[in-house]
Amino acid sequence: MSAKIAPSMLSSDFANLAAEAQRMLDCGADWLHMDIMDGHFVPNLTIGAPVIQSLRKHTSAYLDCHLMVTNPLDYVEPLAKAGASGFTFHIEASRDNWDRVSKKVKESGMRVGVCLKPGTPVEEVFPLVDSGDVDLVLIMTVEPGFGGQKFMPETMSKVKALRSRYPSLDIEVDGGLGPSTIQQAADAGANCIVAGSSVFGAPDPAAVISLMRNSVQTAQAAH
Ligand code: DX5
Ligand code: ZN
């Protein structure tokens, strides 16, 4: 599986979203990570389908949507219509209906992602991945809700467990990733890297993106 570097647009200037998205693509971003928060599942409120729809008119880029919402099922149709590319929902919000959510996401033409908070054991996601309906697992490396938090190295054991069980699965990490933490994530087996503050806060975002891609590719070549 190829390395995907996904700047988190949560760290961008939302008032200039289309230009910020293009700036990241020009810097070498593979995906654009879109953090959708409902103010209930996490104590923060961001964007929803209308903003994805507006951005879609300005770019053909892969929009990697991370749903930090209490009812992911309600968001599938609106986001598919808006032009989302990937729909990653939290297992903590869908323990009783994950199979319905993943099937609906797949049927609507988006890629299916499942996300785990730092405290959720990795074994919880095995039945979903084994069902064959999941394209990506996102391991949160901070508590979801806000950018700019400190990377939690103890989450790497979950990435390692997933990588040894699923050699070709897309494994994404999100939170506190940047030049000082990328090596741990790459060595553990992550191939999709979300990074907000380390990219947007850098004097040379293209250099940070390229450094992170090199780390993933070098780690893959060594295994
Ligand atoms: C946090 C979001 C992240 C966030 C990452 O809940 O899911 O995508 O933007 O930001 P950094 O890279 O600054 O930790
Ligand atoms: Zn995110």
XYZ file of N, CA and C in Angstrom, residues 26-119:
282
model
N -0.370 21.640 -3.825
C 0.857 22.124 -4.471
C 2.096 21.742 -3.669
N 1.926 21.563 -2.357
C 3.042 21.164 -1.483
C 3.246 19.648 -1.493
N 2.422 18.914 -2.234
C 2.626 17.472 -2.359
C 1.665 16.610 -1.556
N 0.614 17.194 -0.984
C -0.348 16.392 -0.227
C -1.023 15.372 -1.146
N -1.236 14.156 -0.619
C -1.948 13.123 -1.381
C -3.447 13.225 -1.162
N -3.839 13.416 0.084
C -5.246 13.516 0.473
C -5.426 14.806 1.269
N -6.691 15.252 1.364
C -7.025 16.342 2.285
C -7.894 15.748 3.385
N -7.454 15.888 4.639
C -8.173 15.308 5.781
C -9.167 16.339 6.310
N -10.447 15.945 6.353
C -11.516 16.860 6.742
C -12.133 16.380 8.049
N -11.979 17.144 9.114
C -12.464 16.755 10.441
C -13.879 17.274 10.665
N -14.827 16.340 10.708
C -16.245 16.678 10.881
C -16.646 16.356 12.320
N -16.910 17.376 13.111
C -17.223 17.199 14.542
C -18.595 17.793 14.824
N -19.378 17.081 15.659
C -20.772 17.495 15.872
C -21.023 18.199 17.203
N -19.983 18.401 18.006
C -20.185 19.061 19.291
C -20.792 18.153 20.352
N -21.025 16.868 20.006
C -21.564 15.893 20.960
C -20.583 14.748 21.179
N -20.174 14.127 20.070
C -19.211 13.024 20.190
C -17.878 13.541 20.713
N -17.555 14.761 20.317
C -16.375 15.464 20.838
C -16.810 16.885 21.225
N -16.119 17.505 22.158
C -16.536 18.840 22.605
C -16.051 19.945 21.675
N -16.298 19.788 20.388
C -15.886 20.806 19.420
C -16.804 20.662 18.213
N -17.024 21.744 17.513
C -17.943 21.775 16.374
C -17.181 22.347 15.189
N -17.208 21.625 14.059
C -16.427 22.145 12.927
C -17.301 22.318 11.692
N -17.146 21.390 10.753
C -17.816 21.553 9.454
C -18.678 20.338 9.169
N -19.531 20.455 8.130
C -20.352 19.329 7.705
C -20.447 19.276 6.196
N -21.464 18.563 5.714
C -21.618 18.332 4.278
C -21.636 19.621 3.432
N -22.265 20.713 3.888
C -22.274 21.906 3.027
C -20.870 22.429 2.696
N -19.971 22.331 3.655
C -18.601 22.815 3.399
C -17.856 21.848 2.467
N -18.082 20.544 2.664
C -17.478 19.562 1.746
C -17.986 19.820 0.321
N -19.265 20.084 0.200
C -19.862 20.351 -1.118
C -19.251 21.599 -1.762
N -19.045 22.629 -0.960
C -18.427 23.854 -1.492
C -16.997 23.608 -1.934
N -16.248 22.873 -1.089
C -14.842 22.607 -1.429
C -14.750 21.740 -2.683
N -15.670 20.786 -2.809
C -15.640 19.877 -3.965
C -15.720 20.626 -5.293
N -16.377 21.782 -5.284
C -16.478 22.571 -6.525
C -15.121 23.148 -6.935
N -14.182 23.169 -5.990
C -12.879 23.784 -6.269
C -11.751 22.781 -6.455
N -11.997 21.514 -6.167
C -10.893 20.555 -6.242
C -11.401 19.159 -6.565
N -10.542 18.383 -7.236
C -10.872 16.981 -7.492
C -10.112 16.080 -6.526
N -9.460 16.677 -5.519
C -8.627 15.907 -4.586
C -9.454 14.907 -3.773
N -8.762 13.893 -3.253
C -9.375 12.895 -2.367
C -9.688 13.577 -1.033
N -10.971 13.624 -0.682
C -11.389 14.246 0.581
C -11.621 13.143 1.611
N -10.685 13.054 2.559
C -10.614 11.999 3.573
C -11.384 12.493 4.806
N -12.671 12.117 4.882
C -13.524 12.688 5.934
C -13.505 11.834 7.193
N -13.216 12.475 8.316
C -13.119 11.826 9.631
C -14.311 12.300 10.447
N -15.256 11.377 10.679
C -16.532 11.714 11.321
C -16.446 11.551 12.830
N -16.315 12.643 13.539
C -16.366 12.591 15.001
C -17.764 13.020 15.411
N -18.722 12.102 15.159
C -20.141 12.391 15.359
C -20.803 11.222 16.067
N -21.919 11.513 16.753
C -22.633 10.496 17.521
C -23.438 9.546 16.630
N -23.964 10.060 15.509
C -24.790 9.219 14.621
C -24.225 9.178 13.202
N -23.159 8.395 12.980
C -22.533 8.407 11.651
C -23.487 8.031 10.519
N -24.452 7.148 10.786
C -25.376 6.705 9.735
C -26.089 7.892 9.068
N -26.439 8.899 9.873
C -27.166 10.064 9.351
C -26.333 10.905 8.381
N -25.022 10.714 8.410
C -24.137 11.567 7.612
C -23.737 10.936 6.279
N -24.072 9.635 6.091
C -23.577 8.929 4.907
C -24.111 9.557 3.616
N -25.428 9.653 3.517
C -26.015 10.191 2.272
C -25.606 11.634 1.999
N -25.737 12.527 2.995
C -25.349 13.923 2.723
C -23.889 14.060 2.299
N -23.007 13.270 2.912
C -21.590 13.406 2.550
C -21.300 12.800 1.189
N -21.956 11.697 0.871
C -21.765 11.108 -0.464
C -22.219 12.113 -1.524
N -23.380 12.709 -1.317
C -23.898 13.714 -2.277
C -22.973 14.918 -2.374
N -22.350 15.276 -1.253
C -21.476 16.454 -1.217
C -20.156 16.216 -1.937
N -19.800 14.928 -2.144
C -18.568 14.626 -2.869
C -17.413 14.142 -2.008
N -17.722 13.628 -0.806
C -16.658 13.053 0.032
C -16.087 11.815 -0.651
N -14.795 11.557 -0.431
C -14.153 10.388 -1.051
C -14.069 9.235 -0.075
N -13.651 9.521 1.148
C -13.555 8.502 2.193
C -14.415 8.917 3.367
N -15.030 7.910 4.030
C -15.926 8.183 5.168
C -15.423 7.318 6.320
N -14.767 7.946 7.272
C -14.201 7.208 8.410
C -14.991 7.537 9.658
N -15.646 6.504 10.225
C -16.498 6.713 11.403
C -15.894 6.022 12.616
N -16.268 6.508 13.796
C -15.738 5.940 15.038
C -16.509 4.697 15.444
N -15.774 3.664 15.829
C -16.409 2.439 16.305
C -17.162 2.705 17.614
N -16.666 3.669 18.407
C -17.317 3.985 19.684
C -18.718 4.563 19.461
N -18.979 5.081 18.248
C -20.285 5.669 17.935
C -21.165 4.711 17.144
N -20.671 3.500 16.907
C -21.430 2.608 16.020
C -21.326 1.149 16.450
N -21.221 0.929 17.763
C -21.030 -0.446 18.233
C -22.230 -1.342 17.894
N -23.429 -0.732 17.818
C -24.602 -1.565 17.539
C -25.009 -1.559 16.064
N -24.342 -0.782 15.230
C -24.762 -0.772 13.814
C -23.606 -0.600 12.824
N -22.383 -0.992 13.223
C -21.238 -0.773 12.340
C -21.406 -1.451 10.984
N -22.094 -2.613 10.969
C -22.247 -3.309 9.692
C -23.172 -2.530 8.751
N -24.218 -1.912 9.301
C -25.111 -1.083 8.479
C -24.386 0.150 7.969
N -23.620 0.774 8.862
C -22.898 1.991 8.457
C -21.906 1.661 7.339
N -21.100 0.616 7.546
C -20.066 0.339 6.540
C -20.690 -0.066 5.204
N -21.772 -0.844 5.241
C -22.435 -1.241 3.978
C -23.005 -0.024 3.253
N -23.608 0.880 4.018
C -24.203 2.075 3.406
C -23.114 2.975 2.801
N -21.999 3.093 3.500
C -20.890 3.915 2.985
C -20.387 3.323 1.671
N -20.195 2.014 1.675
C -19.682 1.328 0.475
C -20.667 1.495 -0.686
N -21.939 1.243 -0.434
C -22.960 1.351 -1.490
C -23.027 2.759 -2.068
N -22.706 3.753 -1.232
C -22.803 5.125 -1.723
C -21.547 5.553 -2.472
N -20.583 4.640 -2.593
C -19.419 4.900 -3.433
C -18.226 5.526 -2.746
N -18.291 5.651 -1.421
C -17.133 6.202 -0.697
C -16.298 5.044 -0.153
N -15.041 5.312 0.164
C -14.208 4.300 0.827
C -14.573 4.279 2.307
N -14.539 3.066 2.874
C -14.981 2.862 4.254
C -13.789 2.878 5.204
N -13.853 3.757 6.204
C -12.827 3.776 7.243
C -13.460 3.627 8.614
N -12.745 2.963 9.514
C -13.206 2.834 10.898
C -12.112 3.375 11.798
N -12.535 4.126 12.824
C -11.583 4.835 13.676
C -11.708 4.409 15.135
N -10.569 4.335 15.821
C -10.537 3.962 17.237
C -9.900 5.073 18.064
N -10.565 5.433 19.154
C -9.973 6.380 20.107
C -8.812 5.701 20.832
N -7.930 6.485 21.471
C -6.770 5.870 22.144
C -7.140 4.784 23.156
N -8.257 4.924 23.840
C -8.598 3.948 24.875
C -9.317 2.704 24.380
